[in-house]
Amino acid sequence: MRTLSVIAILTCAPLTSAAETAPTQQRYWVDADPEATERVLRVLDQRLDSSGLDFDEMPLEKVVALLGEEHQLAIILDRQRLDDVGIANDEPITLRLVGVKLSVALDEMLRPLELTSFVRGGTLVITSLDEAYDEMSVAVYPVRDLFGDEPDYHGLLDSLVATVDPDTWAENGGGVAEVRPAPHRGALVISATTRVHEKIHGVLTALRACPLDPNAVPVRRSYNPGPGGGGCGADEHEPLDEPTPADVEPTGGGAF
C-alpha cells in the first residue's frame, strides 16, 4: 500500500459562493443530462470553505463518500480501471488543503495515484488517466460576441488547439479531441474531455474580459480538416463564408 501525502496549500483568496463562481458564458452540452453535467462542473469550480480538507490515512472509498455527501455529488470509483493500476478501495489518503477549488483539491489527491476524474451524465467518475483521456464530451460554445464586424472562427480555434492541452487534439497528431466552427450559429462545436472543456471555458471567459480591438484583421481561411484533422486547414482559394450578425444568434434550450 502507498500513502499519499500532499503538502498543505494555503491561500489568501476569499471564499466564494456557488452563485459567484457560476460560469458567465453559455455552454450547450450534448449529454444525457446536460443540466446535471453543468451543475457538477460548477460545484467543482467552488472554493473549499474555511475548514478545507483534512484526511489522515483515510481509505480512498471513505474519502470519496465524504466528498460526495458534503458537496452533494454523485461520485463513482471505476473499480475495473483502478484495479488495472493497482489501486484498492482502502488506499490510504493523507491530504490537507485549504482555500483552493474543489477541482484542484481533487487533482492533488488523485495525481500521485495516477488517477483522474471526468464528468459523465451528471456523475463524477474517478478512473485511470488512460480511460479519462479517451472519454469525450461534446459541447457547443457560442462565441460570436468575441468578434467585431469580421469574425475569425479559425483564428480562435487555432488558439485553443495550440494552447489548451495541445497533445489531446487530433489536429496536432496526438489525441482524439476535435473542434469545428459553426459560423452560421456563431459557435464552436468541441469534443474533448471535461477537463479540457473547463480549460476552454477559462480561456473564453478570459478573452471576454479583454477589450475588443476594432482594427483586428481576421485570418481568412476555409474549413478544410483533412483526414482526422481538427478543422484548421488553410485554403486561400476558398474563403470561409462568414455569417452576418443576424445569422449567428444561438437558439434552443440548454443554456447554463
PDB file of C-alpha atoms in Angstrom:
ATOM      1  CA  MET A   1       0.000   0.000   0.000  1.00  0.00           C
ATOM      2  CA  ARG A   2       1.155   3.508  -0.714  1.00  0.00           C
ATOM      3  CA  THR A   3       0.332   6.529   1.409  1.00  0.00           C
ATOM      4  CA  LEU A   4      -0.493   9.690  -0.475  1.00  0.00           C
ATOM      5  CA  SER A   5       0.900  12.781   1.173  1.00  0.00           C
ATOM      6  CA  VAL A   6       0.148  16.243  -0.100  1.00  0.00           C
ATOM      7  CA  ILE A   7       1.721  19.339   1.405  1.00  0.00           C
ATOM      8  CA  ALA A   8      -0.919  21.768   2.673  1.00  0.00           C
ATOM      9  CA  ILE A   9      -1.643  24.635   0.305  1.00  0.00           C
ATOM     10  CA  LEU A  10      -2.723  27.858   1.997  1.00  0.00           C
ATOM     11  CA  THR A  11      -4.014  30.809   0.025  1.00  0.00           C
ATOM     12  CA  CYS A  12      -5.335  34.258   0.825  1.00  0.00           C
ATOM     13  CA  ALA A  13      -8.042  34.102  -1.825  1.00  0.00           C
ATOM     14  CA  PRO A  14     -11.508  34.981  -0.499  1.00  0.00           C
ATOM     15  CA  LEU A  15     -14.034  32.172  -0.250  1.00  0.00           C
ATOM     16  CA  THR A  16     -16.808  32.484  -2.799  1.00  0.00           C
ATOM     17  CA  SER A  17     -20.338  31.188  -3.050  1.00  0.00           C
ATOM     18  CA  ALA A  18     -21.746  28.962  -5.775  1.00  0.00           C
ATOM     19  CA  ALA A  19     -23.507  31.961  -7.332  1.00  0.00           C
ATOM     20  CA  GLU A  20     -20.253  33.878  -7.521  1.00  0.00           C
ATOM     21  CA  THR A  21     -18.398  31.025  -9.223  1.00  0.00           C
ATOM     22  CA  ALA A  22     -21.122  30.098 -11.716  1.00  0.00           C
ATOM     23  CA  PRO A  23     -19.935  30.228 -15.335  1.00  0.00           C
ATOM     24  CA  THR A  24     -20.695  33.503 -17.085  1.00  0.00           C
ATOM     25  CA  GLN A  25     -20.832  32.077 -20.586  1.00  0.00           C
ATOM     26  CA  GLN A  26     -23.403  29.839 -22.186  1.00  0.00           C
ATOM     27  CA  ARG A  27     -22.454  26.298 -22.982  1.00  0.00           C
ATOM     28  CA  TYR A  28     -24.734  23.747 -24.638  1.00  0.00           C
ATOM     29  CA  TRP A  29     -23.890  20.170 -23.670  1.00  0.00           C
ATOM     30  CA  VAL A  30     -24.702  17.239 -25.929  1.00  0.00           C
ATOM     31  CA  ASP A  31     -25.195  14.947 -22.975  1.00  0.00           C
ATOM     32  CA  ALA A  32     -27.692  12.531 -21.445  1.00  0.00           C
ATOM     33  CA  ASP A  33     -28.244  15.044 -18.613  1.00  0.00           C
ATOM     34  CA  PRO A  34     -26.790  18.432 -19.610  1.00  0.00           C
ATOM     35  CA  GLU A  35     -28.157  20.329 -16.608  1.00  0.00           C
ATOM     36  CA  ALA A  36     -26.594  17.842 -14.171  1.00  0.00           C
ATOM     37  CA  THR A  37     -23.279  17.891 -16.024  1.00  0.00           C
ATOM     38  CA  GLU A  38     -23.074  21.670 -15.788  1.00  0.00           C
ATOM     39  CA  ARG A  39     -24.056  21.571 -12.117  1.00  0.00           C
ATOM     40  CA  VAL A  40     -21.214  19.143 -11.307  1.00  0.00           C
ATOM     41  CA  LEU A  41     -18.702  21.397 -13.066  1.00  0.00           C
ATOM     42  CA  ARG A  42     -19.970  24.405 -11.134  1.00  0.00           C
ATOM     43  CA  VAL A  43     -19.567  22.568  -7.846  1.00  0.00           C
ATOM     44  CA  LEU A  44     -16.000  21.584  -8.786  1.00  0.00           C
ATOM     45  CA  ASP A  45     -15.305  25.258  -9.504  1.00  0.00           C
ATOM     46  CA  GLN A  46     -16.216  26.320  -5.951  1.00  0.00           C
ATOM     47  CA  ARG A  47     -13.548  27.004  -3.367  1.00  0.00           C
ATOM     48  CA  LEU A  48     -13.364  24.913  -0.231  1.00  0.00           C
ATOM     49  CA  ASP A  49     -14.717  26.562   2.881  1.00  0.00           C
ATOM     50  CA  SER A  50     -12.512  27.625   5.792  1.00  0.00           C
ATOM     51  CA  SER A  51     -12.256  24.064   7.138  1.00  0.00           C
ATOM     52  CA  GLY A  52     -10.851  22.792   3.818  1.00  0.00           C
ATOM     53  CA  LEU A  53      -9.986  19.097   3.502  1.00  0.00           C
ATOM     54  CA  ASP A  54      -8.127  17.175   6.201  1.00  0.00           C
ATOM     55  CA  PHE A  55      -7.679  13.434   5.714  1.00  0.00           C
ATOM     56  CA  ASP A  56      -5.150  11.360   7.652  1.00  0.00           C
ATOM     57  CA  GLU A  57      -4.658   7.810   6.371  1.00  0.00           C
ATOM     58  CA  MET A  58      -8.337   7.678   5.393  1.00  0.00           C
ATOM     59  CA  PRO A  59      -9.324   4.935   2.902  1.00  0.00           C
ATOM     60  CA  LEU A  60      -9.969   6.216  -0.606  1.00  0.00           C
ATOM     61  CA  GLU A  61     -13.503   4.802  -0.664  1.00  0.00           C
ATOM     62  CA  LYS A  62     -14.403   6.697   2.517  1.00  0.00           C
ATOM     63  CA  VAL A  63     -12.835   9.927   1.224  1.00  0.00           C
ATOM     64  CA  VAL A  64     -14.938   9.681  -1.928  1.00  0.00           C
ATOM     65  CA  ALA A  65     -18.100   9.024   0.101  1.00  0.00           C
ATOM     66  CA  LEU A  66     -17.438  12.048   2.342  1.00  0.00           C
ATOM     67  CA  LEU A  67     -16.742  14.347  -0.602  1.00  0.00           C
ATOM     68  CA  GLY A  68     -19.900  13.189  -2.345  1.00  0.00           C
ATOM     69  CA  GLU A  69     -22.038  13.745   0.743  1.00  0.00           C
ATOM     70  CA  GLU A  70     -20.550  17.137   1.629  1.00  0.00           C
ATOM     71  CA  HIS A  71     -20.754  18.568  -1.884  1.00  0.00           C
ATOM     72  CA  GLN A  72     -23.891  16.690  -2.987  1.00  0.00           C
ATOM     73  CA  LEU A  73     -22.086  14.971  -5.843  1.00  0.00           C
ATOM     74  CA  ALA A  74     -22.611  11.537  -7.318  1.00  0.00           C
ATOM     75  CA  ILE A  75     -19.075  10.090  -7.394  1.00  0.00           C
ATOM     76  CA  ILE A  76     -18.186   6.681  -8.818  1.00  0.00           C
ATOM     77  CA  LEU A  77     -14.935   4.764  -8.420  1.00  0.00           C
ATOM     78  CA  ASP A  78     -14.187   2.997 -11.699  1.00  0.00           C
ATOM     79  CA  ARG A  79     -13.264  -0.235  -9.931  1.00  0.00           C
ATOM     80  CA  GLN A  80     -12.030  -2.074 -13.027  1.00  0.00           C
ATOM     81  CA  ARG A  81      -9.658   0.715 -14.079  1.00  0.00           C
ATOM     82  CA  LEU A  82      -8.435   1.238 -10.528  1.00  0.00           C
ATOM     83  CA  ASP A  83      -7.663  -2.482 -10.319  1.00  0.00           C
ATOM     84  CA  ASP A  84      -5.701  -2.169 -13.563  1.00  0.00           C
ATOM     85  CA  VAL A  85      -3.350   0.395 -11.984  1.00  0.00           C
ATOM     86  CA  GLY A  86      -3.185  -1.367  -8.605  1.00  0.00           C
ATOM     87  CA  ILE A  87      -5.309   0.999  -6.511  1.00  0.00           C
ATOM     88  CA  ALA A  88      -7.528  -0.614  -3.864  1.00  0.00           C
ATOM     89  CA  ASN A  89     -10.648   0.818  -2.210  1.00  0.00           C
ATOM     90  CA  ASP A  90      -8.744   1.142   1.063  1.00  0.00           C
ATOM     91  CA  GLU A  91      -5.797   3.052  -0.452  1.00  0.00           C
ATOM     92  CA  PRO A  92      -4.794   5.402   2.416  1.00  0.00           C
ATOM     93  CA  ILE A  93      -5.205   9.106   1.683  1.00  0.00           C
ATOM     94  CA  THR A  94      -3.438  11.857   3.609  1.00  0.00           C
ATOM     95  CA  LEU A  95      -4.483  15.251   2.356  1.00  0.00           C
ATOM     96  CA  ARG A  96      -4.643  18.719   3.908  1.00  0.00           C
ATOM     97  CA  LEU A  97      -5.809  21.585   1.707  1.00  0.00           C
ATOM     98  CA  VAL A  98      -7.385  24.970   2.435  1.00  0.00           C
ATOM     99  CA  GLY A  99      -8.553  27.825   0.204  1.00  0.00           C
ATOM    100  CA  VAL A 100      -8.404  26.066  -3.169  1.00  0.00           C
ATOM    101  CA  LYS A 101     -11.119  24.993  -5.574  1.00  0.00           C
ATOM    102  CA  LEU A 102     -12.583  21.547  -5.134  1.00  0.00           C
ATOM    103  CA  SER A 103     -11.314  20.562  -8.604  1.00  0.00           C
ATOM    104  CA  VAL A 104      -7.756  21.499  -7.590  1.00  0.00           C
ATOM    105  CA  ALA A 105      -8.023  19.520  -4.352  1.00  0.00           C
ATOM    106  CA  LEU A 106      -9.326  16.505  -6.260  1.00  0.00           C
ATOM    107  CA  ASP A 107      -6.442  16.730  -8.732  1.00  0.00           C
ATOM    108  CA  GLU A 108      -3.897  16.916  -5.902  1.00  0.00           C
ATOM    109  CA  MET A 109      -5.447  13.854  -4.306  1.00  0.00           C
ATOM    110  CA  LEU A 110      -5.600  11.734  -7.470  1.00  0.00           C
ATOM    111  CA  ARG A 111      -2.458  12.725  -9.385  1.00  0.00           C
ATOM    112  CA  PRO A 112       0.080  10.796  -7.211  1.00  0.00           C
ATOM    113  CA  LEU A 113      -2.082   7.697  -7.654  1.00  0.00           C
ATOM    114  CA  GLU A 114      -2.037   8.158 -11.435  1.00  0.00           C
ATOM    115  CA  LEU A 115      -5.802   8.665 -11.370  1.00  0.00           C
ATOM    116  CA  THR A 116      -8.042  11.464 -12.575  1.00  0.00           C
ATOM    117  CA  SER A 117     -11.744  12.219 -12.974  1.00  0.00           C
ATOM    118  CA  PHE A 118     -14.267  13.213 -15.598  1.00  0.00           C
ATOM    119  CA  VAL A 119     -17.966  14.095 -15.676  1.00  0.00           C
ATOM    120  CA  ARG A 120     -20.441  11.820 -17.429  1.00  0.00           C
ATOM    121  CA  GLY A 121     -24.199  12.343 -17.326  1.00  0.00           C
ATOM    122  CA  GLY A 122     -24.016  14.374 -14.131  1.00  0.00           C
ATOM    123  CA  THR A 123     -21.752  11.856 -12.378  1.00  0.00           C
ATOM    124  CA  LEU A 124     -18.121  12.376 -11.389  1.00  0.00           C
ATOM    125  CA  VAL A 125     -16.139   9.280 -12.363  1.00  0.00           C
ATOM    126  CA  ILE A 126     -12.741   8.586 -10.794  1.00  0.00           C
ATOM    127  CA  THR A 127     -10.674   6.434 -13.112  1.00  0.00           C
ATOM    128  CA  SER A 128      -7.268   5.885 -14.701  1.00  0.00           C
ATOM    129  CA  LEU A 129      -5.525   8.521 -16.796  1.00  0.00           C
ATOM    130  CA  ASP A 130      -5.816   6.404 -19.939  1.00  0.00           C
ATOM    131  CA  GLU A 131      -9.546   5.849 -19.536  1.00  0.00           C
ATOM    132  CA  ALA A 132     -10.300   9.534 -18.931  1.00  0.00           C
ATOM    133  CA  TYR A 133      -8.104  10.542 -21.860  1.00  0.00           C
ATOM    134  CA  ASP A 134     -10.476   8.789 -24.276  1.00  0.00           C
ATOM    135  CA  GLU A 135     -13.735   9.881 -22.615  1.00  0.00           C
ATOM    136  CA  MET A 136     -15.040  12.660 -24.860  1.00  0.00           C
ATOM    137  CA  SER A 137     -17.907  15.060 -24.149  1.00  0.00           C
ATOM    138  CA  VAL A 138     -19.423  17.333 -26.800  1.00  0.00           C
ATOM    139  CA  ALA A 139     -20.441  20.926 -26.134  1.00  0.00           C
ATOM    140  CA  VAL A 140     -21.423  23.899 -28.290  1.00  0.00           C
ATOM    141  CA  TYR A 141     -19.903  27.260 -27.347  1.00  0.00           C
ATOM    142  CA  PRO A 142     -21.489  30.484 -28.680  1.00  0.00           C
ATOM    143  CA  VAL A 143     -18.528  32.762 -29.468  1.00  0.00           C
ATOM    144  CA  ARG A 144     -19.887  35.400 -31.870  1.00  0.00           C
ATOM    145  CA  ASP A 145     -19.678  38.041 -29.118  1.00  0.00           C
ATOM    146  CA  LEU A 146     -15.871  37.641 -29.094  1.00  0.00           C
ATOM    147  CA  PHE A 147     -15.579  39.229 -32.543  1.00  0.00           C
ATOM    148  CA  GLY A 148     -16.223  42.591 -34.105  1.00  0.00           C
ATOM    149  CA  ASP A 149     -17.517  43.021 -37.632  1.00  0.00           C
ATOM    150  CA  GLU A 150     -15.033  40.474 -39.021  1.00  0.00           C
ATOM    151  CA  PRO A 151     -15.429  37.092 -37.254  1.00  0.00           C
ATOM    152  CA  ASP A 152     -12.343  34.867 -37.183  1.00  0.00           C
ATOM    153  CA  TYR A 153     -13.523  31.440 -36.074  1.00  0.00           C
ATOM    154  CA  HIS A 154     -10.464  29.625 -37.365  1.00  0.00           C
ATOM    155  CA  GLY A 155      -8.121  32.010 -35.590  1.00  0.00           C
ATOM    156  CA  LEU A 156      -9.952  31.309 -32.345  1.00  0.00           C
ATOM    157  CA  LEU A 157      -9.957  27.533 -32.716  1.00  0.00           C
ATOM    158  CA  ASP A 158      -6.289  27.603 -33.745  1.00  0.00           C
ATOM    159  CA  SER A 159      -5.529  29.400 -30.452  1.00  0.00           C
ATOM    160  CA  LEU A 160      -7.452  26.811 -28.446  1.00  0.00           C
ATOM    161  CA  VAL A 161      -5.825  23.820 -30.149  1.00  0.00           C
ATOM    162  CA  ALA A 162      -2.359  25.332 -29.717  1.00  0.00           C
ATOM    163  CA  THR A 163      -2.674  26.304 -26.044  1.00  0.00           C
ATOM    164  CA  VAL A 164      -5.228  24.074 -24.269  1.00  0.00           C
ATOM    165  CA  ASP A 165      -3.630  20.648 -23.664  1.00  0.00           C
ATOM    166  CA  PRO A 166      -2.136  20.520 -27.201  1.00  0.00           C
ATOM    167  CA  ASP A 167      -1.369  16.783 -27.027  1.00  0.00           C
ATOM    168  CA  THR A 168      -5.060  15.887 -26.700  1.00  0.00           C
ATOM    169  CA  TRP A 169      -6.142  17.224 -30.126  1.00  0.00           C
ATOM    170  CA  ALA A 170      -6.362  15.142 -33.294  1.00  0.00           C
ATOM    171  CA  GLU A 171      -5.327  18.262 -35.223  1.00  0.00           C
ATOM    172  CA  ASN A 172      -1.929  18.088 -33.515  1.00  0.00           C
ATOM    173  CA  GLY A 173      -1.484  14.369 -34.213  1.00  0.00           C
ATOM    174  CA  GLY A 174      -1.968  13.415 -30.570  1.00  0.00           C
ATOM    175  CA  GLY A 175      -5.327  12.578 -29.008  1.00  0.00           C
ATOM    176  CA  VAL A 176      -8.856  12.434 -30.349  1.00  0.00           C
ATOM    177  CA  ALA A 177     -10.291  15.795 -29.278  1.00  0.00           C
ATOM    178  CA  GLU A 178     -11.894  17.773 -32.119  1.00  0.00           C
ATOM    179  CA  VAL A 179     -13.127  21.313 -32.693  1.00  0.00           C
ATOM    180  CA  ARG A 180     -15.293  22.538 -35.559  1.00  0.00           C
ATOM    181  CA  PRO A 181     -16.554  26.024 -36.390  1.00  0.00           C
ATOM    182  CA  ALA A 182     -20.285  26.558 -36.885  1.00  0.00           C
ATOM    183  CA  PRO A 183     -20.181  30.140 -38.207  1.00  0.00           C
ATOM    184  CA  HIS A 184     -23.846  30.370 -39.144  1.00  0.00           C
ATOM    185  CA  ARG A 185     -24.653  29.820 -35.486  1.00  0.00           C
ATOM    186  CA  GLY A 186     -21.755  31.881 -34.223  1.00  0.00           C
ATOM    187  CA  ALA A 187     -20.349  28.895 -32.361  1.00  0.00           C
ATOM    188  CA  LEU A 188     -17.646  26.282 -31.957  1.00  0.00           C
ATOM    189  CA  VAL A 189     -18.551  22.604 -31.565  1.00  0.00           C
ATOM    190  CA  ILE A 190     -15.967  20.857 -29.391  1.00  0.00           C
ATOM    191  CA  SER A 191     -15.471  17.208 -28.496  1.00  0.00           C
ATOM    192  CA  ALA A 192     -12.970  16.847 -25.648  1.00  0.00           C
ATOM    193  CA  THR A 193     -12.565  15.608 -22.084  1.00  0.00           C
ATOM    194  CA  THR A 194     -14.464  17.553 -19.436  1.00  0.00           C
ATOM    195  CA  ARG A 195     -11.135  18.767 -18.032  1.00  0.00           C
ATOM    196  CA  VAL A 196     -10.261  20.247 -21.417  1.00  0.00           C
ATOM    197  CA  HIS A 197     -13.742  21.778 -21.630  1.00  0.00           C
ATOM    198  CA  GLU A 198     -13.161  23.532 -18.317  1.00  0.00           C
ATOM    199  CA  LYS A 199      -9.873  24.980 -19.587  1.00  0.00           C
ATOM    200  CA  ILE A 200     -11.612  26.126 -22.766  1.00  0.00           C
ATOM    201  CA  HIS A 201     -14.270  27.763 -20.626  1.00  0.00           C
ATOM    202  CA  GLY A 202     -11.491  29.582 -18.763  1.00  0.00           C
ATOM    203  CA  VAL A 203      -9.822  30.783 -21.950  1.00  0.00           C
ATOM    204  CA  LEU A 204     -13.097  32.074 -23.421  1.00  0.00           C
ATOM    205  CA  THR A 205     -14.006  33.799 -20.161  1.00  0.00           C
ATOM    206  CA  ALA A 206     -10.587  35.482 -20.114  1.00  0.00           C
ATOM    207  CA  LEU A 207     -10.980  36.577 -23.737  1.00  0.00           C
ATOM    208  CA  ARG A 208     -14.322  38.171 -22.885  1.00  0.00           C
ATOM    209  CA  ALA A 209     -12.525  40.229 -20.242  1.00  0.00           C
ATOM    210  CA  CYS A 210     -10.121  41.639 -22.857  1.00  0.00           C
ATOM    211  CA  PRO A 211     -11.066  44.819 -24.763  1.00  0.00           C
ATOM    212  CA  LEU A 212     -12.124  44.152 -28.348  1.00  0.00           C
ATOM    213  CA  ASP A 213      -9.721  45.518 -30.976  1.00  0.00           C
ATOM    214  CA  PRO A 214     -11.869  47.113 -33.707  1.00  0.00           C
ATOM    215  CA  ASN A 215      -8.874  47.171 -36.076  1.00  0.00           C
ATOM    216  CA  ALA A 216      -8.080  43.484 -35.850  1.00  0.00           C
ATOM    217  CA  VAL A 217      -7.905  41.695 -39.215  1.00  0.00           C
ATOM    218  CA  PRO A 218      -9.189  38.092 -39.178  1.00  0.00           C
ATOM    219  CA  VAL A 219      -7.318  35.185 -40.739  1.00  0.00           C
ATOM    220  CA  ARG A 220      -9.248  34.295 -43.910  1.00  0.00           C
ATOM    221  CA  ARG A 221      -9.188  30.528 -44.355  1.00  0.00           C
ATOM    222  CA  SER A 222     -11.533  27.818 -45.443  1.00  0.00           C
ATOM    223  CA  TYR A 223     -12.745  24.902 -43.421  1.00  0.00           C
ATOM    224  CA  ASN A 224     -10.512  22.022 -44.500  1.00  0.00           C
ATOM    225  CA  PRO A 225      -9.953  19.498 -41.719  1.00  0.00           C
ATOM    226  CA  GLY A 226      -8.258  16.784 -43.753  1.00  0.00           C
ATOM    227  CA  PRO A 227      -8.048  13.169 -42.594  1.00  0.00           C
ATOM    228  CA  GLY A 228      -8.538  13.090 -38.831  1.00  0.00           C
ATOM    229  CA  GLY A 229      -7.760  16.767 -38.538  1.00  0.00           C
ATOM    230  CA  GLY A 230      -9.271  19.406 -36.286  1.00  0.00           C
ATOM    231  CA  GLY A 231     -10.706  21.714 -38.880  1.00  0.00           C
ATOM    232  CA  CYS A 232      -7.838  24.172 -39.100  1.00  0.00           C
ATOM    233  CA  GLY A 233      -6.566  23.643 -42.632  1.00  0.00           C
ATOM    234  CA  ALA A 234      -5.879  26.604 -44.889  1.00  0.00           C
ATOM    235  CA  ASP A 235      -7.003  27.200 -48.430  1.00  0.00           C
ATOM    236  CA  GLU A 236      -6.599  30.702 -49.824  1.00  0.00           C
ATOM    237  CA  HIS A 237      -8.739  29.862 -52.870  1.00  0.00           C
ATOM    238  CA  GLU A 238     -11.886  29.065 -50.874  1.00  0.00           C
ATOM    239  CA  PRO A 239     -12.540  31.798 -48.313  1.00  0.00           C
ATOM    240  CA  LEU A 240     -14.816  30.969 -45.410  1.00  0.00           C
ATOM    241  CA  ASP A 241     -18.377  32.180 -45.843  1.00  0.00           C
ATOM    242  CA  GLU A 242     -18.626  34.274 -42.692  1.00  0.00           C
ATOM    243  CA  PRO A 243     -22.104  34.843 -41.222  1.00  0.00           C
ATOM    244  CA  THR A 244     -23.870  38.125 -40.776  1.00  0.00           C
ATOM    245  CA  PRO A 245     -24.797  39.114 -37.195  1.00  0.00           C
ATOM    246  CA  ALA A 246     -28.414  38.154 -37.880  1.00  0.00           C
ATOM    247  CA  ASP A 247     -27.389  34.593 -38.711  1.00  0.00           C
ATOM    248  CA  VAL A 248     -25.474  33.725 -35.595  1.00  0.00           C
ATOM    249  CA  GLU A 249     -27.697  34.090 -32.575  1.00  0.00           C
ATOM    250  CA  PRO A 250     -27.847  30.670 -30.805  1.00  0.00           C
ATOM    251  CA  THR A 251     -31.298  29.180 -30.467  1.00  0.00           C
ATOM    252  CA  GLY A 252     -32.880  26.406 -28.486  1.00  0.00           C
ATOM    253  CA  GLY A 253     -32.561  25.332 -24.894  1.00  0.00           C
ATOM    254  CA  GLY A 254     -29.669  24.017 -22.841  1.00  0.00           C
ATOM    255  CA  ALA A 255     -28.038  27.245 -21.661  1.00  0.00           C
ATOM    256  CA  PHE A 256     -26.458  27.182 -18.236  1.00  0.00           C
TER     257      PHE A 256
END
